[in-house]
Short mmCIF file of C-alpha atoms in Angstrom, two decimals:
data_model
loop_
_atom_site.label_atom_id
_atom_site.label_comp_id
_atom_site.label_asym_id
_atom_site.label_seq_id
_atom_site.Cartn_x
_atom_site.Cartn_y
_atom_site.Cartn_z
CA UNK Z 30 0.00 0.00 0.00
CA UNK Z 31 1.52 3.36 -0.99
CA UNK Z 32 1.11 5.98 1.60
CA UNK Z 33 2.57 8.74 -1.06
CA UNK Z 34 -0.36 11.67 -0.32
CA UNK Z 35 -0.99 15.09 -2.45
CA UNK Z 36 0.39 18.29 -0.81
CA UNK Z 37 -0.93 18.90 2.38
CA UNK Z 38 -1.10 18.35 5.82
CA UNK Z 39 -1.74 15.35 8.27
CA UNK Z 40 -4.49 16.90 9.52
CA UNK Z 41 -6.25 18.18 6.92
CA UNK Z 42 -6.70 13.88 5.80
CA UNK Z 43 -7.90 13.65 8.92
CA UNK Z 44 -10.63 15.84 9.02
CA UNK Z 45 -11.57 14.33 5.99
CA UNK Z 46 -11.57 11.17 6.95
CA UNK Z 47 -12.83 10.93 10.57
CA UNK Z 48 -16.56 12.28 11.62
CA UNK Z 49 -16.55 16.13 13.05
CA UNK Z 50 -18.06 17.08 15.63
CA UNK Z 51 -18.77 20.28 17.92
CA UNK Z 52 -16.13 20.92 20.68
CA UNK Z 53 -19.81 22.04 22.87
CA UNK Z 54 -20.96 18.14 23.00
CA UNK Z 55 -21.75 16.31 26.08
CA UNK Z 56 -19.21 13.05 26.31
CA UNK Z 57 -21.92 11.02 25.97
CA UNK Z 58 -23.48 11.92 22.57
CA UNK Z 59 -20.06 11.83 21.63
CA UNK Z 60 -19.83 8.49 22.18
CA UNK Z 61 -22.85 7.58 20.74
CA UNK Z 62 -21.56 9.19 17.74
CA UNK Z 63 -18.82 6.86 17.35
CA UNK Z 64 -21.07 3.89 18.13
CA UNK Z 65 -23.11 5.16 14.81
CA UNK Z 66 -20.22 6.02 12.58
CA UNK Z 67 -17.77 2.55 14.14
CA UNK Z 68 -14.87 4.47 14.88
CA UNK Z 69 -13.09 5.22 17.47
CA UNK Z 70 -11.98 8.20 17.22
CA UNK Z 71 -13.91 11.81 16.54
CA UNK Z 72 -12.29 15.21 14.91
CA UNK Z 73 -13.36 17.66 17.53
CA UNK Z 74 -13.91 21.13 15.83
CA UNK Z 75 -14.79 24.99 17.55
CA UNK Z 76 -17.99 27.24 16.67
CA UNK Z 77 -15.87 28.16 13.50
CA UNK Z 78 -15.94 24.75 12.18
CA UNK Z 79 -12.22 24.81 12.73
CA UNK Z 80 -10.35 21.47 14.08
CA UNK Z 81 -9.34 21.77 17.61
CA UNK Z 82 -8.41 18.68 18.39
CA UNK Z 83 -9.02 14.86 18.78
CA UNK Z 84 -11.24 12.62 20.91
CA UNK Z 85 -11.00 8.74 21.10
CA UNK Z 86 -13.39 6.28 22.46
CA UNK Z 87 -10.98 5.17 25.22
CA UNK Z 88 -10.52 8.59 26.35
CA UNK Z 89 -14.08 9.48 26.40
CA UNK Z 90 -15.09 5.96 28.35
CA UNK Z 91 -12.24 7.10 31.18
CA UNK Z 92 -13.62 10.55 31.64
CA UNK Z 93 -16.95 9.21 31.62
CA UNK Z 94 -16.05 6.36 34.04
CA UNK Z 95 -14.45 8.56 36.60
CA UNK Z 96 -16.00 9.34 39.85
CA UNK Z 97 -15.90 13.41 38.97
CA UNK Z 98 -17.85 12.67 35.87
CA UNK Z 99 -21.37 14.84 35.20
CA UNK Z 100 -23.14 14.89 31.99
CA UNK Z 101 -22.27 18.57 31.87
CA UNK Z 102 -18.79 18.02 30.50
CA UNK Z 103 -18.23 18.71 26.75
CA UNK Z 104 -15.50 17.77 25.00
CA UNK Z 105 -14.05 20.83 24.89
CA UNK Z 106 -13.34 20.25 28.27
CA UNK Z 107 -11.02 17.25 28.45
CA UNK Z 108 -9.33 18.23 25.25
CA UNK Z 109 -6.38 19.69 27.35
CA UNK Z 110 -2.68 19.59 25.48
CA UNK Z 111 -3.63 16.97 23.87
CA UNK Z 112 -5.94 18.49 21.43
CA UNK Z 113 -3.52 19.04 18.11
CA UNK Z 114 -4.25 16.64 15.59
CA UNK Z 115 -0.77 15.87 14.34
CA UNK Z 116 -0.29 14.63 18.56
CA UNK Z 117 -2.39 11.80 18.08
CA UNK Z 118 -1.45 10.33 14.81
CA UNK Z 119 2.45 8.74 15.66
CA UNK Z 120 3.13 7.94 11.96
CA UNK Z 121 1.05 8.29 8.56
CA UNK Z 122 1.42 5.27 7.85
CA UNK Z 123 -0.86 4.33 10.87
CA UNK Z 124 -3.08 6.57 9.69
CA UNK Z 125 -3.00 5.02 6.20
CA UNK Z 126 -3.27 1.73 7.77
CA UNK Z 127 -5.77 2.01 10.57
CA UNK Z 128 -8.75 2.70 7.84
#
């Protein structure tokens, strides 16, 4: 499999190839999102439409499984540092691979 891409940037494949949604959902819908699309991992994006990061299941299930979990936290809330796209993809070839 060639991972050989146009010009651009890691992140801009991923917002095209993961679901988007708005950083102002509840953790749960969220995962109920990802139940609907089977995947695992969401492209989290501001009022703007603009990418701010990147949520996956297992993250969402720990927040959600904590004791100091509420319904009122939205994903822009446990984004944190580790919100930039390129921080959760290690190589493109995973990417490339892992659809």
């Amino acid at each position: 499999m060639s991972t050989d891409l146009p010009h651009g940037m890691v992140g801009d494949i991923l917002d095209a190839a993961e679901p988007q949604v708005c950083d102002d959902m509840s953790v749960e819908v969220a995962l109920a999102v990802m139940t609907a699309a089977r995947t695992s991992r969401l492209v989290v994006c501001d009022q703007d439409g603009q990418s701010t990061g990147l949520v996956t299941r297992a993250e969402l299930a720990a927040v959600r499984d904590s004791s100091t979990y509420t319904d009122r936290v939205r994903l822009r809330d446990i984004l944190g540092d580790h919100g930039a796209l390129t921080s959760a993809v290690s190589t493109l070839d995973d990417l490339v691979l892992s659809r």
